[in-house]
Coordinates of C-alpha atoms and ligand atoms in Angstrom, one line a residue:
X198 CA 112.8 -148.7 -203.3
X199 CA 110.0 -146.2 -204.6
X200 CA 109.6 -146.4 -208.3
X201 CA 109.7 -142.7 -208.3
X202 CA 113.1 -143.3 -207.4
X203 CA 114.2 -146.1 -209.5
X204 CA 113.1 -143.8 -212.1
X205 CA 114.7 -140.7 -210.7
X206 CA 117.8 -143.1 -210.5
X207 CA 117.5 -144.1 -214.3
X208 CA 116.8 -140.7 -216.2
X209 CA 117.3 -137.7 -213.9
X210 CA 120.4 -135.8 -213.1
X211 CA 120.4 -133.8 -210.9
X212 CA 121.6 -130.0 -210.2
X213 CA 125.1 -129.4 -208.3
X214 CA 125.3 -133.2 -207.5
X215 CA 127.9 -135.5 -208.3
X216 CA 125.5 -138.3 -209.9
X217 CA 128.0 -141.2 -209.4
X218 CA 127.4 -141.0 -205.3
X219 CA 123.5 -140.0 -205.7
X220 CA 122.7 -143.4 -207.3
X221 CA 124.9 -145.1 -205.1
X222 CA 122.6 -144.0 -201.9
X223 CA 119.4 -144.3 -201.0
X224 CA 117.7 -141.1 -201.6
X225 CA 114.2 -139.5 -200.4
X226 CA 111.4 -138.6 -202.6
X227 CA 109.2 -136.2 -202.1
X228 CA 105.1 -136.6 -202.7
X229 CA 103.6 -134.0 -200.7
X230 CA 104.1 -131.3 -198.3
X231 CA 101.9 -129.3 -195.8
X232 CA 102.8 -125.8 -194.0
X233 CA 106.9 -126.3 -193.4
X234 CA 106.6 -129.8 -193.8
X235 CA 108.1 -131.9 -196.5
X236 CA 106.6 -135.4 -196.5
X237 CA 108.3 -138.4 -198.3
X238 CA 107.0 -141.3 -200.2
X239 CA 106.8 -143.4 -196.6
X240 CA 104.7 -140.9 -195.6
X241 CA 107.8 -139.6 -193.1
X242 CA 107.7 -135.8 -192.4
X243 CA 110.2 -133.0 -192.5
X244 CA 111.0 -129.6 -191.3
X245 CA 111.6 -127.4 -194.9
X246 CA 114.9 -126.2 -193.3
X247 CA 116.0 -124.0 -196.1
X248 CA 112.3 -123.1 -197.7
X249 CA 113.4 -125.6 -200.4
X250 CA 116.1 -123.7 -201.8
X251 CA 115.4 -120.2 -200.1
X252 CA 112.4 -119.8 -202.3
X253 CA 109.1 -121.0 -200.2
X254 CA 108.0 -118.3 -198.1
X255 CA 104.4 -118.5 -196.0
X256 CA 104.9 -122.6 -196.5
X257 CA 103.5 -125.2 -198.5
X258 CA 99.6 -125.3 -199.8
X259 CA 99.0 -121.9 -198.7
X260 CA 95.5 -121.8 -199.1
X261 CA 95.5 -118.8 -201.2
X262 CA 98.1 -119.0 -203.2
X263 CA 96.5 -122.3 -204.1
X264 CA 93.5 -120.5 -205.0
X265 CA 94.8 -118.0 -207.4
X266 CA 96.7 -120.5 -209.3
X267 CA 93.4 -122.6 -209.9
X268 CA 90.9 -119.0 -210.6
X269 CA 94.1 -117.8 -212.8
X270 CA 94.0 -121.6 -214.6
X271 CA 90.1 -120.9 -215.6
X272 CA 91.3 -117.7 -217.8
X273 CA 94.3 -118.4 -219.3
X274 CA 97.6 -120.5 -218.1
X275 CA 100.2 -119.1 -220.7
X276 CA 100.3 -116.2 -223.3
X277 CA 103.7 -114.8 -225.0
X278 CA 104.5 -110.9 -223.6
X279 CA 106.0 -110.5 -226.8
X280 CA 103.6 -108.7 -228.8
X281 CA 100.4 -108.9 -226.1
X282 CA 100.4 -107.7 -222.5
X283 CA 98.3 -110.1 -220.0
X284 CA 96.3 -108.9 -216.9
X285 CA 98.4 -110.0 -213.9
X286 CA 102.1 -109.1 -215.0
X287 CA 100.5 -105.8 -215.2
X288 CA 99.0 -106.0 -212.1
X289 CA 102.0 -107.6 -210.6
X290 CA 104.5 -104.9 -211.7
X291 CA 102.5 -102.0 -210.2
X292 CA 102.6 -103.9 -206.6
X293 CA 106.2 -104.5 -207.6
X294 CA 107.1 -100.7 -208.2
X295 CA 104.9 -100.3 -205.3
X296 CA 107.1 -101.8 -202.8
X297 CA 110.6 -101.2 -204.5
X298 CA 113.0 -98.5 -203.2
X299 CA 112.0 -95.4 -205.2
X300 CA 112.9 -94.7 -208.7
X301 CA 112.4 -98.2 -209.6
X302 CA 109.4 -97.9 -212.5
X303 CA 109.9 -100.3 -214.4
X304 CA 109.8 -104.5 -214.7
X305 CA 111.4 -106.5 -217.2
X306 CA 110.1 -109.8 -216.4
X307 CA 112.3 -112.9 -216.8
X308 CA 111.9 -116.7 -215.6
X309 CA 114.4 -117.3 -212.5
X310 CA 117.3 -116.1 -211.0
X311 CA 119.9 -116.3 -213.4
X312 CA 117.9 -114.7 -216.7
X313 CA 117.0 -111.7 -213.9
X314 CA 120.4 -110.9 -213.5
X315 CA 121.8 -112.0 -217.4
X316 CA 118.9 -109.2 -218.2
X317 CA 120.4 -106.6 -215.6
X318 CA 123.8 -107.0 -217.2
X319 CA 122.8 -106.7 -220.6
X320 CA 120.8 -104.0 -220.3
X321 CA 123.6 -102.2 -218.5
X322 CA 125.6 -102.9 -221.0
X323 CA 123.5 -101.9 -223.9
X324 CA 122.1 -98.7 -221.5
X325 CA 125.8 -97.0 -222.3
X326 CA 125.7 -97.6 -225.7
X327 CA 122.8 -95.4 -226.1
X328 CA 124.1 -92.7 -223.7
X329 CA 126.8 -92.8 -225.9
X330 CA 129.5 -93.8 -223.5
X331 CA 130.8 -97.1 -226.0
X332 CA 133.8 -97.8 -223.8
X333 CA 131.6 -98.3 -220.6
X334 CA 131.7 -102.5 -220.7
X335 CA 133.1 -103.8 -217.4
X336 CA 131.1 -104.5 -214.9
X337 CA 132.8 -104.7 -211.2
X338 CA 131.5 -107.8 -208.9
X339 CA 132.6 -109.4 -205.5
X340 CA 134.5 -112.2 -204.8
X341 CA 132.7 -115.0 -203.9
X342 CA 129.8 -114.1 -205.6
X343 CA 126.9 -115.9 -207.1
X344 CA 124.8 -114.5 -209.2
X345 CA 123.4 -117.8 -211.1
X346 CA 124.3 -120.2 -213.8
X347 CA 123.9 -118.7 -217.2
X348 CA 127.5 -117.7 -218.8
X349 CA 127.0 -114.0 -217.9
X350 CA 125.9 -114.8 -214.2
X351 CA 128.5 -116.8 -214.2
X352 CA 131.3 -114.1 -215.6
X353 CA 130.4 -112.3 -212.5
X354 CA 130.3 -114.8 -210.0
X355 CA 133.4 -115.7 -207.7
X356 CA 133.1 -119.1 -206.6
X357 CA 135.9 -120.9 -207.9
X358 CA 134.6 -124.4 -207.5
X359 CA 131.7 -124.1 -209.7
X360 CA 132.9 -121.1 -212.0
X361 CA 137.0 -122.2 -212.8
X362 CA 135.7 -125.1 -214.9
X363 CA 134.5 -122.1 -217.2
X364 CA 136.8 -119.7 -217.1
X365 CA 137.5 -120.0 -221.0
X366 CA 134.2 -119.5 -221.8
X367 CA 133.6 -116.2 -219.8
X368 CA 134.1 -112.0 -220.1
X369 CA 136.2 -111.3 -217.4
X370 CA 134.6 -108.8 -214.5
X371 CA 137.0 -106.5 -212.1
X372 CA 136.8 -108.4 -209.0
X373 CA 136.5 -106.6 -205.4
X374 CA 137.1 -108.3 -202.2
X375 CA 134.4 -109.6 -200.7
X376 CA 133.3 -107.8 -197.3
X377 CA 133.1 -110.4 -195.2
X378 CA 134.8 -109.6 -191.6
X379 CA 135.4 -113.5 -190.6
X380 CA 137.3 -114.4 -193.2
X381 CA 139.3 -110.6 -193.8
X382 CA 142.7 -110.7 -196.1
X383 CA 142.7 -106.8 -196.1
X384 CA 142.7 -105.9 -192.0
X385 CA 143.4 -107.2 -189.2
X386 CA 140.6 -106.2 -186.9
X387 CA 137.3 -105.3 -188.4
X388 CA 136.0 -102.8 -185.6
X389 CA 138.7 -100.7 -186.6
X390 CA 139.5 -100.6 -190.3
X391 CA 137.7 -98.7 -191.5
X392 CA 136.1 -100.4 -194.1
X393 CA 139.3 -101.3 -196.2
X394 CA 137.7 -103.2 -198.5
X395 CA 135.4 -100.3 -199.7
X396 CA 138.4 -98.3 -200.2
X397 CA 139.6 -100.4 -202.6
X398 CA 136.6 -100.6 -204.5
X399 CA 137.1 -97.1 -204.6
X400 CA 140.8 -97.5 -206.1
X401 CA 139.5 -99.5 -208.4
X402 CA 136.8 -97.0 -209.5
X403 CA 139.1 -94.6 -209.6
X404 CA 141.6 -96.6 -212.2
X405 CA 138.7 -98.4 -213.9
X406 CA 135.2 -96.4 -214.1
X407 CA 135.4 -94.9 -217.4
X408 CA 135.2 -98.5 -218.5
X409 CA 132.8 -100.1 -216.0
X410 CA 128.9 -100.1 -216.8
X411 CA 128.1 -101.4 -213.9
X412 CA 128.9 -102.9 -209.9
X413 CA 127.0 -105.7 -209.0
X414 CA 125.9 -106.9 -205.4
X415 CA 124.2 -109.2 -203.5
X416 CA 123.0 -106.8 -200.9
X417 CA 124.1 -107.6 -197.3
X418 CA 124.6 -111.4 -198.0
X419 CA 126.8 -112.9 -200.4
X420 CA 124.4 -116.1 -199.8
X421 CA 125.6 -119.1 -202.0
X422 CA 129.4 -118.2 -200.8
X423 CA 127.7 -119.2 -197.5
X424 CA 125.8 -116.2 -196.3
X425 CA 128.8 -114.2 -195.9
X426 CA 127.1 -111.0 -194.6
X427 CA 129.0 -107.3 -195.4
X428 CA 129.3 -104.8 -192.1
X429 CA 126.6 -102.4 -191.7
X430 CA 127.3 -99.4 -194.0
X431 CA 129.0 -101.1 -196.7
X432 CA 126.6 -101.3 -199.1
X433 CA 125.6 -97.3 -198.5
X434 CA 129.2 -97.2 -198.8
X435 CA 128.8 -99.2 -202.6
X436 CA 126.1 -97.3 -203.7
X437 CA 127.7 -93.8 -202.8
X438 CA 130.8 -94.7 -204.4
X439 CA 128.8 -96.0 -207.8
X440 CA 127.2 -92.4 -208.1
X441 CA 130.5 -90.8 -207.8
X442 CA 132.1 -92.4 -210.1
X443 CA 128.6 -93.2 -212.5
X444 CA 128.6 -97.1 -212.5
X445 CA 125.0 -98.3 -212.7
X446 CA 124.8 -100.6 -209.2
X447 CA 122.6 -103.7 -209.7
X448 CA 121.1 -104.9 -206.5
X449 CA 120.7 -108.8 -206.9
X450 CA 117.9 -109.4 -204.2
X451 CA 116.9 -112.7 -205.7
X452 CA 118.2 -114.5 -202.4
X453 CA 117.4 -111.4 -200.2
X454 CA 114.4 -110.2 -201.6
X455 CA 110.4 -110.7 -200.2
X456 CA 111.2 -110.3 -196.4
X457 CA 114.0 -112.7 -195.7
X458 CA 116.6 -110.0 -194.0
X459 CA 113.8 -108.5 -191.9
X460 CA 112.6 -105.7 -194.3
X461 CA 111.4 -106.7 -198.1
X462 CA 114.2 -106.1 -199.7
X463 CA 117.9 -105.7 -197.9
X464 CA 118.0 -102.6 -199.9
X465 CA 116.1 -100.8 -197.1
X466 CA 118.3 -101.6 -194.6
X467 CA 120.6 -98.5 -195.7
X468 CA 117.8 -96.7 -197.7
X469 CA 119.7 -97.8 -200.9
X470 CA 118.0 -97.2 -204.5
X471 CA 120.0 -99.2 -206.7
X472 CA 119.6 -98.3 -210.4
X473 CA 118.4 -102.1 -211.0
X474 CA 117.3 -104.9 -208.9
X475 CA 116.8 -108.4 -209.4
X476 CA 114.2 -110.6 -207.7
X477 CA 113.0 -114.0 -208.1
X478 CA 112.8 -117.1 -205.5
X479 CA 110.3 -115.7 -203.1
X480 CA 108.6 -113.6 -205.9
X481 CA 105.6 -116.9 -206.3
X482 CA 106.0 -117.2 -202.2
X483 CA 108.0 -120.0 -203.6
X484 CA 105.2 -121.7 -206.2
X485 CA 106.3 -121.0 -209.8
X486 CA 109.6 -119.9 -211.2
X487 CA 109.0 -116.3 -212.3
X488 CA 111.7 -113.4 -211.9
X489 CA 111.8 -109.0 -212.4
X490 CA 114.4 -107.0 -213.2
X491 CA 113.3 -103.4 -212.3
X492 CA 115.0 -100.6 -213.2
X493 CA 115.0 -96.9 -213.6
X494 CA 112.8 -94.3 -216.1
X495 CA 116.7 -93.2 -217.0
X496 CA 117.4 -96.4 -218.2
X497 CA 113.9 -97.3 -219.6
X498 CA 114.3 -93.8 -221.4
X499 CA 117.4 -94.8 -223.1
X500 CA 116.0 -97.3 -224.9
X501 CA 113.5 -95.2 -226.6
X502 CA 113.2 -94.3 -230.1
X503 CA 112.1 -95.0 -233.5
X504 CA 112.4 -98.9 -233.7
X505 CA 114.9 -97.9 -237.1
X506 CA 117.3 -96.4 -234.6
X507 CA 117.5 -100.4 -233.2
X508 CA 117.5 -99.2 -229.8
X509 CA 115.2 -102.1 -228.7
X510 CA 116.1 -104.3 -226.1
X511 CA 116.5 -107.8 -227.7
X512 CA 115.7 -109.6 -224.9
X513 CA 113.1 -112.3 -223.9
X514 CA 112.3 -115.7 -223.1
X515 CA 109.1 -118.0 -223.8
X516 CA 107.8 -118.0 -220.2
X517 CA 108.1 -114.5 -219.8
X518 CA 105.7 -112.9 -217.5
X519 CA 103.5 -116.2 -217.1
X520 CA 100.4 -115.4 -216.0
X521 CA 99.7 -118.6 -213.3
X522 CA 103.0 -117.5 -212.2
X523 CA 102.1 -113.8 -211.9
X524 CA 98.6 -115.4 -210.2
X525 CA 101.0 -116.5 -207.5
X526 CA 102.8 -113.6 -206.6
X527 CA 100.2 -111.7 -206.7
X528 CA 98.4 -113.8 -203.8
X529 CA 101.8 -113.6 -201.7
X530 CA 101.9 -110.2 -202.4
X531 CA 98.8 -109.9 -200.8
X532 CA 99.5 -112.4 -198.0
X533 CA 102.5 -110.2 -196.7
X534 CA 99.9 -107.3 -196.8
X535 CA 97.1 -108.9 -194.9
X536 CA 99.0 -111.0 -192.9
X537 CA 101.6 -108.2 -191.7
X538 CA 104.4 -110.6 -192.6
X539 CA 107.1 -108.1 -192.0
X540 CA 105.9 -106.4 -189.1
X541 CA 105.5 -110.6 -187.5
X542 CA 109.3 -111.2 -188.4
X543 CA 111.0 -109.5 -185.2
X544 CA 110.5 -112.2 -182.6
X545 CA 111.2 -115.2 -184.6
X546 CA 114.2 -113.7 -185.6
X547 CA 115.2 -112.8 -182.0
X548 CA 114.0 -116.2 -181.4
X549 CA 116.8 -117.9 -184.0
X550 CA 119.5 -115.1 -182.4
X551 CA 118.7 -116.8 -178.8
X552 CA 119.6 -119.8 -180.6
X553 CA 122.3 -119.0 -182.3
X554 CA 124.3 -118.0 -179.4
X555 CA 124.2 -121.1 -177.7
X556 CA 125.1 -122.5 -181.2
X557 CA 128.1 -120.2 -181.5
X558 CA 129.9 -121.2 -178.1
X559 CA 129.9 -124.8 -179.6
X560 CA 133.8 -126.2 -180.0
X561 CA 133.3 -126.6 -183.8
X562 CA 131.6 -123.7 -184.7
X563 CA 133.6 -120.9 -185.9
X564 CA 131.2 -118.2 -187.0
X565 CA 127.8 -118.2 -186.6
X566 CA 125.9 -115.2 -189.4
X567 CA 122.9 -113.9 -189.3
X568 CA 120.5 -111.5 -191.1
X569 CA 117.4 -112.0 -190.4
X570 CA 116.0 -115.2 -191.4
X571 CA 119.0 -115.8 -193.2
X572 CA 121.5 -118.2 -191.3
X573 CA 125.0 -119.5 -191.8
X574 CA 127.0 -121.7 -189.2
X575 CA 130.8 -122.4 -190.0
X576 CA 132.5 -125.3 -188.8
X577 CA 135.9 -125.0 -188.1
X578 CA 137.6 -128.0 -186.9
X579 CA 140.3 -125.6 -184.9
X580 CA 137.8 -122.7 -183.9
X581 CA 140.7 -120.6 -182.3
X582 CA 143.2 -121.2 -184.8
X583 CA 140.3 -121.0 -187.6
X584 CA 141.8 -124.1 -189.2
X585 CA 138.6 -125.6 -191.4
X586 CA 137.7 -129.7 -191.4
X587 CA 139.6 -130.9 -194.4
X588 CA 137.4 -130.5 -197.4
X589 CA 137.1 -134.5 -197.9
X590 CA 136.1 -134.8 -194.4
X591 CA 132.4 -133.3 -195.4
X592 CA 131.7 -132.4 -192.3
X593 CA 128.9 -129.6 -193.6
X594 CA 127.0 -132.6 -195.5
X595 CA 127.5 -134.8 -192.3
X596 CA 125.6 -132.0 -189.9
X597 CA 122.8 -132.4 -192.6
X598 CA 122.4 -136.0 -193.0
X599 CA 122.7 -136.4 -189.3
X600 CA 119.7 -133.7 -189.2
X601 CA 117.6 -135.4 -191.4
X602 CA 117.4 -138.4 -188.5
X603 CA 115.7 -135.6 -186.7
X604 CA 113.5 -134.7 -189.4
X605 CA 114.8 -131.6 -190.5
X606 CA 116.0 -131.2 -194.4
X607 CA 118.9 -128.4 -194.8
X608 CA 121.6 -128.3 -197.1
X609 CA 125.1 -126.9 -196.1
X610 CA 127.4 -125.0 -198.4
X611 CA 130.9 -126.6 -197.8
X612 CA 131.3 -126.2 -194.0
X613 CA 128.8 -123.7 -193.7
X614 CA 125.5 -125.1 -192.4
X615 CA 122.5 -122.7 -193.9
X616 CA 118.8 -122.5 -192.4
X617 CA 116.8 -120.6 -194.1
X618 CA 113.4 -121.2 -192.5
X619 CA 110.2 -120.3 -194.6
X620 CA 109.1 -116.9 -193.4
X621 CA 105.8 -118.4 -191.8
X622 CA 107.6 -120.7 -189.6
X623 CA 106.5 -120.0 -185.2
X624 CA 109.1 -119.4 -183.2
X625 CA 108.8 -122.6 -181.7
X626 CA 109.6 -124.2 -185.1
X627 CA 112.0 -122.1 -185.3
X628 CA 113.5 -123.3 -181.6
X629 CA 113.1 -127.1 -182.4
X630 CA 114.6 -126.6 -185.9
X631 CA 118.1 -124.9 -184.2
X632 CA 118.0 -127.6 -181.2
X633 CA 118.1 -129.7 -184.0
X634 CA 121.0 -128.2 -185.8
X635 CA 122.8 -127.6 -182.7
X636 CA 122.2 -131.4 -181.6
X637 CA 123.4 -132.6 -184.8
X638 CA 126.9 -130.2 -185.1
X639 CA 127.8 -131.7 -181.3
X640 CA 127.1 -135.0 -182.4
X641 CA 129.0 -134.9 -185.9
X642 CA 132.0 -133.1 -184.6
X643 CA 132.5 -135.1 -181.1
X644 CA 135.6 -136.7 -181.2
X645 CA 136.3 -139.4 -183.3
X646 CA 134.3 -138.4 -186.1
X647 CA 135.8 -139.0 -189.8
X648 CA 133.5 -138.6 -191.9
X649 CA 131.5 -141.6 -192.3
X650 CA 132.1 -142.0 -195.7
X651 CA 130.4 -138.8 -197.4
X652 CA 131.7 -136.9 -200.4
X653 CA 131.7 -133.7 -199.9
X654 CA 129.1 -133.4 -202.7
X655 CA 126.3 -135.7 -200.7
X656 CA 124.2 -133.0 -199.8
Ligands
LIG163 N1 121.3 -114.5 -207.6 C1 121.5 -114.9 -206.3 C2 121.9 -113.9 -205.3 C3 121.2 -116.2 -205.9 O1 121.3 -116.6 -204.7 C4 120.7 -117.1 -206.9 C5 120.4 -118.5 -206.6 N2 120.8 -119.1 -205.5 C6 120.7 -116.7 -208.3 C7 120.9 -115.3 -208.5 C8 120.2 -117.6 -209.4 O2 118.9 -117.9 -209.3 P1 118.3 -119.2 -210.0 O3 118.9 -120.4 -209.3 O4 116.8 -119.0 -209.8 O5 118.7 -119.1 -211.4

């Protein structure tokens, strides 16, 4: 065994993973990486399946991201926002009001996910106590969401295996269904609904909005539920009905964000300008943690005043607006530009759709999503009866292990296998990643399978 991971073994514990069967297995370290590639301490190589938690972009050592980390090290590595201002966060959040839908001016910088979206809601809240409009304190979320970690993030969230544990500890939001077709409660057949479930979001506005500050959404994917992906026009749908009825809307792109649905933010998709949006992950091209949460001159405005009127926003963290980390998005910034990421994306997604289909006739495969780069397989162990594998069986974690023997490292989210490819990735990579996926699902699910003794929790 490595001594990295005797160590590892000894003092680390890890995030979302039952510790007791992680010391019981062997597990991989990792030492290097190059382009897509993960390499382990035996020097083995793998495929970066799921751009190491959704966050790596143009791949690993990208020259010049490299680059502006080291120049950005010869000035200055760290310096406090509160009270100085530092050459690339100012930089960075002109390119980042640059390349936001319009009416986003202004960046409140933060350090991940979860403190970009804890930010957003508290400066929702505290945005209609200024406008004087005191009893505006709800805010209205989505079943199944995920919105982070913190206790606010997790107040809106809806996953009830990671957020009932909590429940005591949390304000409660006013949850709307989530709009995910597959697994409809509200209709029968999608094509013809209608859109039921924005009609009740719009019951609930009706009953609710002179309470709610604000609707939070994870724009076209609801991505840790398991990249459950909302029919075209709902979103327009959300953001019309939050005008209406004057809820702030909160776009949470940090899993959408920086090109990953096809455009740079899903936003765009339905020319949506949310009143705040959150983005982290791909921000650094997936180098340093750093997170924004932009918002409006409206909001920004309420805030202003003589500082005896306490209408500052008491908000901030150590890290905030770190300059190597501003250094890095700055260079992927720049990479999408010169490098016409975007523009590069349409046949590599067309590329995993090809893919995918063949994936979707499989007997075990329920659902196959995709937005984008952005991909969710179900498993169902009765696809025409949509009967899931019993939760024990860990069929999702089984797919990835079995994966990994093919040298391709993804994660699944219960039954849901997820690739999430980094955004450089050829289409042939692409290609052989899928034949990958597809090879392990046909050999996990053939008959006779039982688990092989994973916890559900293994991956
Ligand atoms: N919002 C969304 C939509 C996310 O997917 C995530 C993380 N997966 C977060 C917030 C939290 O981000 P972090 O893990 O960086 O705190």
């Amino acid at each position: 065994m490595h001594e990295a991971e005797l160590k590892d073994k000894q003092y680390v514990w890890h995030p979302f993973t039952q510790m007791q069967d992680w010391v019981s297995r062997p597990q991989q370290v990792i030492a290097a990486a190059k382009g897509i590639k993960l390499i382990d301490t035996d020097g083995n190589e793998f495929f970066d399946g799921v751009s190491s938690l959704w966050v790596n972009i143009h791949g690993h050592r990208k020259a010049e991201i490299d680059e502006a980390i080291i120049e950005q090290l010869g000035k200055v590595s760290h310096t406090t926002m509160l009270g100085l201002a530092n050459i690339p966060a100012s930089e960075l959040a002109e390119q980042l009001v640059g390349i936001a839908p319009p009416g986003l001016n202004k960046v409140f910088y933060s350090d991940d996910g979860s403190t970009a979206v804890e930010v957003a809601l508290k400066m929702a809240f505290q945005y209609w106590q200024h406008l004087g409009k005191p009893n505006k304190q709800k805010f209205i979320s989505l079943e199944q969401a995920y919105h982070g970690d913190t206790v606010g993030t997790v107040s809106v969230g809806g996953i009830d295996l990671f957020h009932r544990v909590f429940k005591p500890l949390l304000f409660t939001p006013v949850h709307i269904p989530a709009p995910s077709c597959y697994h409809c409660q509200l209709a029968v057949d999608p094509a013809v609904c209608g859109m039921k479930c924005a009609a009740v979001l719009e019951q609930v506005l009706v009953e609710h909005h002179e309470q709610v500050a604000g609707l939070i959404i994870e724009p076209l994917v609801q991505a840790a539920a398991g990249m459950l992906m909302s029919p075209p026009g709902y979103l327009a749908k959300v953001r019309e009905l939050t005008r209406k009825y004057d809820i702030l809307l909160i776009a949470d792109e940090v899993a959408t964000g920086f090109g990953r649905t096809g455009k740079m933010f899903a936003c765009e998709h339905e020319a949506v300008q949310p009143d705040m949006m959150t983005l982290s992950k791909g921000i650094t091209g997936g180098y340093m943690p750093l997170a924004a949460t932009l918002t409006t001159d409206e909001v920004y405005n309420a805030f202003l005043g003589d500082y005896t009127a306490k209408k500052t926003f008491y908000h901030g963290h150590s890290y905030t607006g770190n300059p190597l980390a501003c250094a890095a998005a700055l260079a992927n910034l720049k990479i999408f530009r010169e490098e016409n990421i975007i523009k590069g994306l349409s046949p590599k997604i067309a590329a995993a759709a090809d893919s995918l289909a063949e994936i979707a006739n499989l007997e075990h495969v329920g659902d196959v999503r995709q937005c984008g780069l952005i991909v969710g397989i179900e498993l169902m162990q009765d696809k025409s009866r949509k009967i899931p594998y019993p939760w024990e069986l860990a069929a999702g974690a089984g797919v990835c292990l079995q994966a990994r023997k093919y040298e391709l490292i993804i994660r699944p989210i219960g039954d849901v296998v997820i690739f999430m490819p980094p955004l450089s990735s050829t289409v042939t990579e692409i290609k052989t990643m899928l034949d990958i996926i597809k090879r392990s699902i046909n050999e996990v699910t053939a008959a006779g399978w039982s688990g092989g003794g994973l916890q559900p929790t293994d991956l």
